[in-house]
Amino acid sequence: MDLGGGSSASLEHDLVTQLLLSRGVAPEDLERNRNPSLRAFLPDPSVFRDMDAAAERLAQAVLTQEQLTVYGDYDVDGATSAALLIRLLRMLGHEARYYIPDRLLEGYGPSGEALVRLAEEGSSLIVTVDCGAMAFEALDMARAAGVDVIVVDHHKCAPELPAAMALVNPNRLDEDELAASHGHLAAVGVAFLLAVATVRVLRQRGFFENRREPDLFALLDLVALGTVADVAALRGLNRALVAQGLKVMAKRENIGMSALIDASRLSRAPTCSDLGFALGPRINAGGRVGESTLGVRLLTTEDPDEARAIAAQLSALNEERRVIEAAVQEAAEAQLDAQHNRAVITLAGRGWHPGVIGIVAGRIKEKTGKPTLVIALDADEDGNGKGSGRSIAGVDLGAAIIAAREAGLLVAGGGHAMAAGLTVAEGKLDALADWLDELLGSAVTAAMANQALLLDLAVAPGGLRPSLVEAMESAGPYGMGWPGPRIAVGPVRLVKADLVGTDHVRLIVRGDDGASFKAIAFRAASTEMGQALLHGTHHRRLWLAGRAKIDDWASRPQAELHVEDAAFVD
């Protein structure tokens, strides 16, 4: 693309057009995707199976002031889903209870004992969010106790469904094509659609004749946080939900969300990256190493003092989580040499904290480029291992874990394409690893063969300017399934290369055009690329590739490059 002529507005328009086209947007659909709005992307909630039944039942609970409990998972998607329904019901004049299981004591998903106990305490309706799609035994127990359960989930489903009053999940195997096309929604996105459907039912029943309808847009900050933190694909409806949710978040109308932003030391409006790397990990820390209810309490409180206290507690727990995670990661990486022939990395150890194994699996997946399972042995009272897995694009790990469960290799398991959880008897670990290798080996080989670094643009060093970064960012928000633009910059020569932090490589480079800029390669010091940059000679020319960002710490914003690859040219 020629960036040397024409008006800045027309160049920006052309650049955004190319970015959209390269991400699979059809030419006739460009305008809808240029500024993604809910009006353009939101489907009629009724296209999903059981949505109308769920909305009718929830509306009935509002009209009769029936006691109900929202039962959420302990991660960010679960916390934001639960908070969304609680805040919705509060807008409708109904105070709902909530229940978040303890990760270590109760594990993932609805517990039959907990559901029965909630029924005995007076809840005649329970809404599970981000869990329940595979909770056969628990929902049987709830039905026997006479309580209605609505399941709002997005995880992979088996052909047979558990006994729920309604099960709303775009990944049901019996969904039609339109509903199934929204299978990339996080649970909080499904919960938002249930909110839309419930308000519609109440409107039809005349509930709002003497009261104001709730502003559902005000809930989109929760949807954005849960969607990004759960690494849901940012395309279609998800991209619209996150784009609009970031605008809501910038207004800071949710007291708890505002306190979370302050605790994350953000002095500007949060970006998509901030949701995944600053806000999300703090909410997650409560469920991982602290108290599982902290996230929901923070996101639903109306008390600024309580919000600040919880946000500070979550930040402290996040630091504690980092220490625990580093120890588990070191122990897990020590096993990698014995895994080099595996298509799916399977690591297990005693004393590993179950609250951090998912993060460690993600780190090792990034390091090896292979799907990774990390399993904490002796994690439950029966001596079983609790595992968490992260996958790579093109390899559906959730479906594989469900298949392993059906094959008798797992006590429990489920998930979605990019992430999964499982419970496994220690004696079946080797059989599980062999079975996954055989099932997924060809898919992993094909996926790894396609892991080339795809570039959107090549520019001279002088072209790396804040205006270019801002133009590229206007085609966001970026995330899983809608990758941020990668550019190549060069040729350049090294002016300075040194180590910053524990393993980040910091660079200053200058181009043949005389322009210089800063760059950094995160967690790269021990890699072949990092060593080449640290010990490269200054007379050699090279190209750098990665993501352009704006460094706004200085008095005048500067563009910098977050390096993902480098190549010497002489």
mmCIF file with all atom_site columns, N, CA and C in Angstrom, residues 327-378:
data_model
loop_
_atom_site.group_PDB
_atom_site.id
_atom_site.type_symbol
_atom_site.label_atom_id
_atom_site.label_alt_id
_atom_site.label_comp_id
_atom_site.label_asym_id
_atom_site.label_entity_id
_atom_site.label_seq_id
_atom_site.pdbx_PDB_ins_code
_atom_site.Cartn_x
_atom_site.Cartn_y
_atom_site.Cartn_z
_atom_site.occupancy
_atom_site.B_iso_or_equiv
_atom_site.pdbx_formal_charge
_atom_site.auth_seq_id
_atom_site.auth_comp_id
_atom_site.auth_asym_id
_atom_site.auth_atom_id
_atom_site.pdbx_PDB_model_num
ATOM 1   N N  . ALA A 1 327 ? 6.414  -20.693 40.372 1.00 0.00 ? 327 ALA A N  1
ATOM 2   C CA . ALA A 1 327 ? 6.948  -21.948 40.912 1.00 0.00 ? 327 ALA A CA 1
ATOM 3   C C  . ALA A 1 327 ? 6.401  -23.151 40.145 1.00 0.00 ? 327 ALA A C  1
ATOM 4   N N  . VAL A 1 328 ? 5.110  -23.149 39.851 1.00 0.00 ? 328 VAL A N  1
ATOM 5   C CA . VAL A 1 328 ? 4.510  -24.259 39.112 1.00 0.00 ? 328 VAL A CA 1
ATOM 6   C C  . VAL A 1 328 ? 5.051  -24.297 37.689 1.00 0.00 ? 328 VAL A C  1
ATOM 7   N N  . GLN A 1 329 ? 5.213  -23.135 37.072 1.00 0.00 ? 329 GLN A N  1
ATOM 8   C CA . GLN A 1 329 ? 5.717  -23.105 35.703 1.00 0.00 ? 329 GLN A CA 1
ATOM 9   C C  . GLN A 1 329 ? 7.134  -23.665 35.638 1.00 0.00 ? 329 GLN A C  1
ATOM 10  N N  . GLU A 1 330 ? 7.968  -23.312 36.596 1.00 0.00 ? 330 GLU A N  1
ATOM 11  C CA . GLU A 1 330 ? 9.339  -23.833 36.606 1.00 0.00 ? 330 GLU A CA 1
ATOM 12  C C  . GLU A 1 330 ? 9.342  -25.355 36.721 1.00 0.00 ? 330 GLU A C  1
ATOM 13  N N  . ALA A 1 331 ? 8.497  -25.880 37.608 1.00 0.00 ? 331 ALA A N  1
ATOM 14  C CA . ALA A 1 331 ? 8.434  -27.334 37.780 1.00 0.00 ? 331 ALA A CA 1
ATOM 15  C C  . ALA A 1 331 ? 7.881  -28.013 36.528 1.00 0.00 ? 331 ALA A C  1
ATOM 16  N N  . ALA A 1 332 ? 6.891  -27.386 35.892 1.00 0.00 ? 332 ALA A N  1
ATOM 17  C CA . ALA A 1 332 ? 6.297  -27.980 34.691 1.00 0.00 ? 332 ALA A CA 1
ATOM 18  C C  . ALA A 1 332 ? 7.280  -27.962 33.526 1.00 0.00 ? 332 ALA A C  1
ATOM 19  N N  . GLU A 1 333 ? 8.005  -26.871 33.357 1.00 0.00 ? 333 GLU A N  1
ATOM 20  C CA . GLU A 1 333 ? 8.950  -26.775 32.248 1.00 0.00 ? 333 GLU A CA 1
ATOM 21  C C  . GLU A 1 333 ? 10.097 -27.759 32.394 1.00 0.00 ? 333 GLU A C  1
ATOM 22  N N  . ALA A 1 334 ? 10.380 -28.178 33.626 1.00 0.00 ? 334 ALA A N  1
ATOM 23  C CA . ALA A 1 334 ? 11.440 -29.162 33.840 1.00 0.00 ? 334 ALA A CA 1
ATOM 24  C C  . ALA A 1 334 ? 11.084 -30.510 33.213 1.00 0.00 ? 334 ALA A C  1
ATOM 25  N N  . GLN A 1 335 ? 9.802  -30.725 32.927 1.00 0.00 ? 335 GLN A N  1
ATOM 26  C CA . GLN A 1 335 ? 9.355  -31.984 32.320 1.00 0.00 ? 335 GLN A CA 1
ATOM 27  C C  . GLN A 1 335 ? 9.300  -31.935 30.791 1.00 0.00 ? 335 GLN A C  1
ATOM 28  N N  . LEU A 1 336 ? 9.576  -30.779 30.210 1.00 0.00 ? 336 LEU A N  1
ATOM 29  C CA . LEU A 1 336 ? 9.356  -30.622 28.776 1.00 0.00 ? 336 LEU A CA 1
ATOM 30  C C  . LEU A 1 336 ? 10.265 -31.500 27.916 1.00 0.00 ? 336 LEU A C  1
ATOM 31  N N  . ASP A 1 337 ? 11.502 -31.734 28.352 1.00 0.00 ? 337 ASP A N  1
ATOM 32  C CA . ASP A 1 337 ? 12.420 -32.514 27.534 1.00 0.00 ? 337 ASP A CA 1
ATOM 33  C C  . ASP A 1 337 ? 11.874 -33.911 27.229 1.00 0.00 ? 337 ASP A C  1
ATOM 34  N N  . ALA A 1 338 ? 11.103 -34.436 28.182 1.00 0.00 ? 338 ALA A N  1
ATOM 35  C CA . ALA A 1 338 ? 10.543 -35.780 27.986 1.00 0.00 ? 338 ALA A CA 1
ATOM 36  C C  . ALA A 1 338 ? 9.286  -35.754 27.122 1.00 0.00 ? 338 ALA A C  1
ATOM 37  N N  . GLN A 1 339 ? 8.880  -34.568 26.687 1.00 0.00 ? 339 GLN A N  1
ATOM 38  C CA . GLN A 1 339 ? 7.629  -34.417 25.934 1.00 0.00 ? 339 GLN A CA 1
ATOM 39  C C  . GLN A 1 339 ? 7.852  -34.036 24.480 1.00 0.00 ? 339 GLN A C  1
ATOM 40  N N  . HIS A 1 340 ? 9.105  -34.024 24.006 1.00 0.00 ? 340 HIS A N  1
ATOM 41  C CA . HIS A 1 340 ? 9.366  -33.424 22.703 1.00 0.00 ? 340 HIS A CA 1
ATOM 42  C C  . HIS A 1 340 ? 8.691  -34.159 21.551 1.00 0.00 ? 340 HIS A C  1
ATOM 43  N N  . ASN A 1 341 ? 8.370  -35.431 21.728 1.00 0.00 ? 341 ASN A N  1
ATOM 44  C CA . ASN A 1 341 ? 7.703  -36.179 20.659 1.00 0.00 ? 341 ASN A CA 1
ATOM 45  C C  . ASN A 1 341 ? 6.182  -36.135 20.750 1.00 0.00 ? 341 ASN A C  1
ATOM 46  N N  . ARG A 1 342 ? 5.665  -35.512 21.772 1.00 0.00 ? 342 ARG A N  1
ATOM 47  C CA . ARG A 1 342 ? 4.221  -35.444 21.972 1.00 0.00 ? 342 ARG A CA 1
ATOM 48  C C  . ARG A 1 342 ? 3.588  -34.388 21.071 1.00 0.00 ? 342 ARG A C  1
ATOM 49  N N  . ALA A 1 343 ? 2.412  -34.696 20.514 1.00 0.00 ? 343 ALA A N  1
ATOM 50  C CA . ALA A 1 343 ? 1.621  -33.687 19.802 1.00 0.00 ? 343 ALA A CA 1
ATOM 51  C C  . ALA A 1 343 ? 0.886  -32.798 20.792 1.00 0.00 ? 343 ALA A C  1
ATOM 52  N N  . VAL A 1 344 ? 0.448  -33.396 21.908 1.00 0.00 ? 344 VAL A N  1
ATOM 53  C CA . VAL A 1 344 ? -0.214 -32.656 22.982 1.00 0.00 ? 344 VAL A CA 1
ATOM 54  C C  . VAL A 1 344 ? 0.660  -32.783 24.228 1.00 0.00 ? 344 VAL A C  1
ATOM 55  N N  . ILE A 1 345 ? 1.170  -31.652 24.702 1.00 0.00 ? 345 ILE A N  1
ATOM 56  C CA . ILE A 1 345 ? 2.021  -31.662 25.889 1.00 0.00 ? 345 ILE A CA 1
ATOM 57  C C  . ILE A 1 345 ? 1.165  -31.967 27.112 1.00 0.00 ? 345 ILE A C  1
ATOM 58  N N  . THR A 1 346 ? 1.556  -32.996 27.880 1.00 0.00 ? 346 THR A N  1
ATOM 59  C CA . THR A 1 346 ? 0.806  -33.368 29.092 1.00 0.00 ? 346 THR A CA 1
ATOM 60  C C  . THR A 1 346 ? 1.778  -33.413 30.267 1.00 0.00 ? 346 THR A C  1
ATOM 61  N N  . LEU A 1 347 ? 1.620  -32.480 31.202 1.00 0.00 ? 347 LEU A N  1
ATOM 62  C CA . LEU A 1 347 ? 2.520  -32.324 32.339 1.00 0.00 ? 347 LEU A CA 1
ATOM 63  C C  . LEU A 1 347 ? 1.733  -32.484 33.634 1.00 0.00 ? 347 LEU A C  1
ATOM 64  N N  . ALA A 1 348 ? 2.325  -33.151 34.620 1.00 0.00 ? 348 ALA A N  1
ATOM 65  C CA . ALA A 1 348 ? 1.612  -33.396 35.874 1.00 0.00 ? 348 ALA A CA 1
ATOM 66  C C  . ALA A 1 348 ? 2.588  -33.375 37.036 1.00 0.00 ? 348 ALA A C  1
ATOM 67  N N  . GLY A 1 349 ? 2.105  -32.882 38.186 1.00 0.00 ? 349 GLY A N  1
ATOM 68  C CA . GLY A 1 349 ? 2.969  -32.849 39.363 1.00 0.00 ? 349 GLY A CA 1
ATOM 69  C C  . GLY A 1 349 ? 2.183  -32.728 40.640 1.00 0.00 ? 349 GLY A C  1
ATOM 70  N N  . ARG A 1 350 ? 2.781  -33.163 41.709 1.00 0.00 ? 350 ARG A N  1
ATOM 71  C CA . ARG A 1 350 ? 2.162  -33.053 43.036 1.00 0.00 ? 350 ARG A CA 1
ATOM 72  C C  . ARG A 1 350 ? 2.479  -31.696 43.650 1.00 0.00 ? 350 ARG A C  1
ATOM 73  N N  . GLY A 1 351 ? 1.534  -31.189 44.396 1.00 0.00 ? 351 GLY A N  1
ATOM 74  C CA . GLY A 1 351 ? 1.736  -29.904 45.055 1.00 0.00 ? 351 GLY A CA 1
ATOM 75  C C  . GLY A 1 351 ? 1.514  -28.709 44.159 1.00 0.00 ? 351 GLY A C  1
ATOM 76  N N  . TRP A 1 352 ? 1.151  -28.943 42.915 1.00 0.00 ? 352 TRP A N  1
ATOM 77  C CA . TRP A 1 352 ? 0.878  -27.815 42.024 1.00 0.00 ? 352 TRP A CA 1
ATOM 78  C C  . TRP A 1 352 ? -0.481 -27.219 42.373 1.00 0.00 ? 352 TRP A C  1
ATOM 79  N N  . HIS A 1 353 ? -0.535 -25.916 42.518 1.00 0.00 ? 353 HIS A N  1
ATOM 80  C CA . HIS A 1 353 ? -1.782 -25.245 42.903 1.00 0.00 ? 353 HIS A CA 1
ATOM 81  C C  . HIS A 1 353 ? -2.775 -25.301 41.748 1.00 0.00 ? 353 HIS A C  1
ATOM 82  N N  . PRO A 1 354 ? -3.953 -25.907 41.949 1.00 0.00 ? 354 PRO A N  1
ATOM 83  C CA . PRO A 1 354 ? -4.932 -26.007 40.857 1.00 0.00 ? 354 PRO A CA 1
ATOM 84  C C  . PRO A 1 354 ? -5.387 -24.655 40.325 1.00 0.00 ? 354 PRO A C  1
ATOM 85  N N  . GLY A 1 355 ? -5.212 -23.610 41.119 1.00 0.00 ? 355 GLY A N  1
ATOM 86  C CA . GLY A 1 355 ? -5.672 -22.304 40.684 1.00 0.00 ? 355 GLY A CA 1
ATOM 87  C C  . GLY A 1 355 ? -4.822 -21.651 39.611 1.00 0.00 ? 355 GLY A C  1
ATOM 88  N N  . VAL A 1 356 ? -3.621 -22.162 39.365 1.00 0.00 ? 356 VAL A N  1
ATOM 89  C CA . VAL A 1 356 ? -2.750 -21.516 38.380 1.00 0.00 ? 356 VAL A CA 1
ATOM 90  C C  . VAL A 1 356 ? -2.416 -22.421 37.196 1.00 0.00 ? 356 VAL A C  1
ATOM 91  N N  . ILE A 1 357 ? -2.912 -23.659 37.200 1.00 0.00 ? 357 ILE A N  1
ATOM 92  C CA . ILE A 1 357 ? -2.505 -24.590 36.155 1.00 0.00 ? 357 ILE A CA 1
ATOM 93  C C  . ILE A 1 357 ? -2.975 -24.156 34.768 1.00 0.00 ? 357 ILE A C  1
ATOM 94  N N  . GLY A 1 358 ? -4.108 -23.462 34.688 1.00 0.00 ? 358 GLY A N  1
ATOM 95  C CA . GLY A 1 358 ? -4.568 -22.975 33.394 1.00 0.00 ? 358 GLY A CA 1
ATOM 96  C C  . GLY A 1 358 ? -3.643 -21.919 32.820 1.00 0.00 ? 358 GLY A C  1
ATOM 97  N N  . ILE A 1 359 ? -3.168 -21.025 33.683 1.00 0.00 ? 359 ILE A N  1
ATOM 98  C CA . ILE A 1 359 ? -2.234 -19.991 33.222 1.00 0.00 ? 359 ILE A CA 1
ATOM 99  C C  . ILE A 1 359 ? -0.936 -20.633 32.760 1.00 0.00 ? 359 ILE A C  1
ATOM 100 N N  . VAL A 1 360 ? -0.430 -21.593 33.551 1.00 0.00 ? 360 VAL A N  1
ATOM 101 C CA . VAL A 1 360 ? 0.821  -22.268 33.196 1.00 0.00 ? 360 VAL A CA 1
ATOM 102 C C  . VAL A 1 360 ? 0.651  -23.020 31.877 1.00 0.00 ? 360 VAL A C  1
ATOM 103 N N  . ALA A 1 361 ? -0.495 -23.667 31.693 1.00 0.00 ? 361 ALA A N  1
ATOM 104 C CA . ALA A 1 361 ? -0.750 -24.357 30.424 1.00 0.00 ? 361 ALA A CA 1
ATOM 105 C C  . ALA A 1 361 ? -0.682 -23.375 29.258 1.00 0.00 ? 361 ALA A C  1
ATOM 106 N N  . GLY A 1 362 ? -1.240 -22.188 29.445 1.00 0.00 ? 362 GLY A N  1
ATOM 107 C CA . GLY A 1 362 ? -1.187 -21.174 28.399 1.00 0.00 ? 362 GLY A CA 1
ATOM 108 C C  . GLY A 1 362 ? 0.224  -20.712 28.100 1.00 0.00 ? 362 GLY A C  1
ATOM 109 N N  . ARG A 1 363 ? 1.029  -20.534 29.147 1.00 0.00 ? 363 ARG A N  1
ATOM 110 C CA . ARG A 1 363 ? 2.418  -20.100 28.955 1.00 0.00 ? 363 ARG A CA 1
ATOM 111 C C  . ARG A 1 363 ? 3.212  -21.150 28.175 1.00 0.00 ? 363 ARG A C  1
ATOM 112 N N  . ILE A 1 364 ? 3.041  -22.420 28.553 1.00 0.00 ? 364 ILE A N  1
ATOM 113 C CA . ILE A 1 364 ? 3.803  -23.480 27.898 1.00 0.00 ? 364 ILE A CA 1
ATOM 114 C C  . ILE A 1 364 ? 3.297  -23.696 26.480 1.00 0.00 ? 364 ILE A C  1
ATOM 115 N N  . LYS A 1 365 ? 2.003  -23.521 26.271 1.00 0.00 ? 365 LYS A N  1
ATOM 116 C CA . LYS A 1 365 ? 1.471  -23.591 24.907 1.00 0.00 ? 365 LYS A CA 1
ATOM 117 C C  . LYS A 1 365 ? 2.123  -22.535 24.023 1.00 0.00 ? 365 LYS A C  1
ATOM 118 N N  . GLU A 1 366 ? 2.287  -21.323 24.548 1.00 0.00 ? 366 GLU A N  1
ATOM 119 C CA . GLU A 1 366 ? 2.930  -20.264 23.779 1.00 0.00 ? 366 GLU A CA 1
ATOM 120 C C  . GLU A 1 366 ? 4.391  -20.597 23.511 1.00 0.00 ? 366 GLU A C  1
ATOM 121 N N  . LYS A 1 367 ? 5.054  -21.217 24.471 1.00 0.00 ? 367 LYS A N  1
ATOM 122 C CA . LYS A 1 367 ? 6.475  -21.537 24.325 1.00 0.00 ? 367 LYS A CA 1
ATOM 123 C C  . LYS A 1 367 ? 6.707  -22.662 23.336 1.00 0.00 ? 367 LYS A C  1
ATOM 124 N N  . THR A 1 368 ? 5.853  -23.679 23.358 1.00 0.00 ? 368 THR A N  1
ATOM 125 C CA . THR A 1 368 ? 6.059  -24.866 22.522 1.00 0.00 ? 368 THR A CA 1
ATOM 126 C C  . THR A 1 368 ? 5.292  -24.819 21.208 1.00 0.00 ? 368 THR A C  1
ATOM 127 N N  . GLY A 1 369 ? 4.239  -24.011 21.162 1.00 0.00 ? 369 GLY A N  1
ATOM 128 C CA . GLY A 1 369 ? 3.387  -23.991 19.975 1.00 0.00 ? 369 GLY A CA 1
ATOM 129 C C  . GLY A 1 369 ? 2.475  -25.186 19.874 1.00 0.00 ? 369 GLY A C  1
ATOM 130 N N  . LYS A 1 370 ? 2.324  -25.944 20.978 1.00 0.00 ? 370 LYS A N  1
ATOM 131 C CA . LYS A 1 370 ? 1.489  -27.141 20.974 1.00 0.00 ? 370 LYS A CA 1
ATOM 132 C C  . LYS A 1 370 ? 0.400  -27.042 22.040 1.00 0.00 ? 370 LYS A C  1
ATOM 133 N N  . PRO A 1 371 ? -0.749 -27.710 21.827 1.00 0.00 ? 371 PRO A N  1
ATOM 134 C CA . PRO A 1 371 ? -1.755 -27.790 22.886 1.00 0.00 ? 371 PRO A CA 1
ATOM 135 C C  . PRO A 1 371 ? -1.112 -28.375 24.152 1.00 0.00 ? 371 PRO A C  1
ATOM 136 N N  . THR A 1 372 ? -1.500 -27.846 25.301 1.00 0.00 ? 372 THR A N  1
ATOM 137 C CA . THR A 1 372 ? -0.840 -28.244 26.550 1.00 0.00 ? 372 THR A CA 1
ATOM 138 C C  . THR A 1 372 ? -1.864 -28.487 27.646 1.00 0.00 ? 372 THR A C  1
ATOM 139 N N  . LEU A 1 373 ? -1.683 -29.597 28.359 1.00 0.00 ? 373 LEU A N  1
ATOM 140 C CA . LEU A 1 373 ? -2.449 -29.901 29.559 1.00 0.00 ? 373 LEU A CA 1
ATOM 141 C C  . LEU A 1 373 ? -1.503 -29.858 30.747 1.00 0.00 ? 373 LEU A C  1
ATOM 142 N N  . VAL A 1 374 ? -1.914 -29.181 31.804 1.00 0.00 ? 374 VAL A N  1
ATOM 143 C CA . VAL A 1 374 ? -1.151 -29.153 33.060 1.00 0.00 ? 374 VAL A CA 1
ATOM 144 C C  . VAL A 1 374 ? -2.069 -29.691 34.150 1.00 0.00 ? 374 VAL A C  1
ATOM 145 N N  . ILE A 1 375 ? -1.602 -30.724 34.868 1.00 0.00 ? 375 ILE A N  1
ATOM 146 C CA . ILE A 1 375 ? -2.457 -31.461 35.795 1.00 0.00 ? 375 ILE A CA 1
ATOM 147 C C  . ILE A 1 375 ? -1.863 -31.446 37.200 1.00 0.00 ? 375 ILE A C  1
ATOM 148 N N  . ALA A 1 376 ? -2.665 -31.016 38.157 1.00 0.00 ? 376 ALA A N  1
ATOM 149 C CA . ALA A 1 376 ? -2.277 -31.042 39.572 1.00 0.00 ? 376 ALA A CA 1
ATOM 150 C C  . ALA A 1 376 ? -2.738 -32.367 40.158 1.00 0.00 ? 376 ALA A C  1
ATOM 151 N N  . LEU A 1 377 ? -1.782 -33.199 40.552 1.00 0.00 ? 377 LEU A N  1
ATOM 152 C CA . LEU A 1 377 ? -2.113 -34.515 41.085 1.00 0.00 ? 377 LEU A CA 1
ATOM 153 C C  . LEU A 1 377 ? -2.622 -34.413 42.517 1.00 0.00 ? 377 LEU A C  1
ATOM 154 N N  . ASP A 1 378 ? -3.386 -35.433 42.929 1.00 0.00 ? 378 ASP A N  1
ATOM 155 C CA . ASP A 1 378 ? -3.952 -35.474 44.288 1.00 0.00 ? 378 ASP A CA 1
ATOM 156 C C  . ASP A 1 378 ? -4.715 -34.199 44.616 1.00 0.00 ? 378 ASP A C  1
#
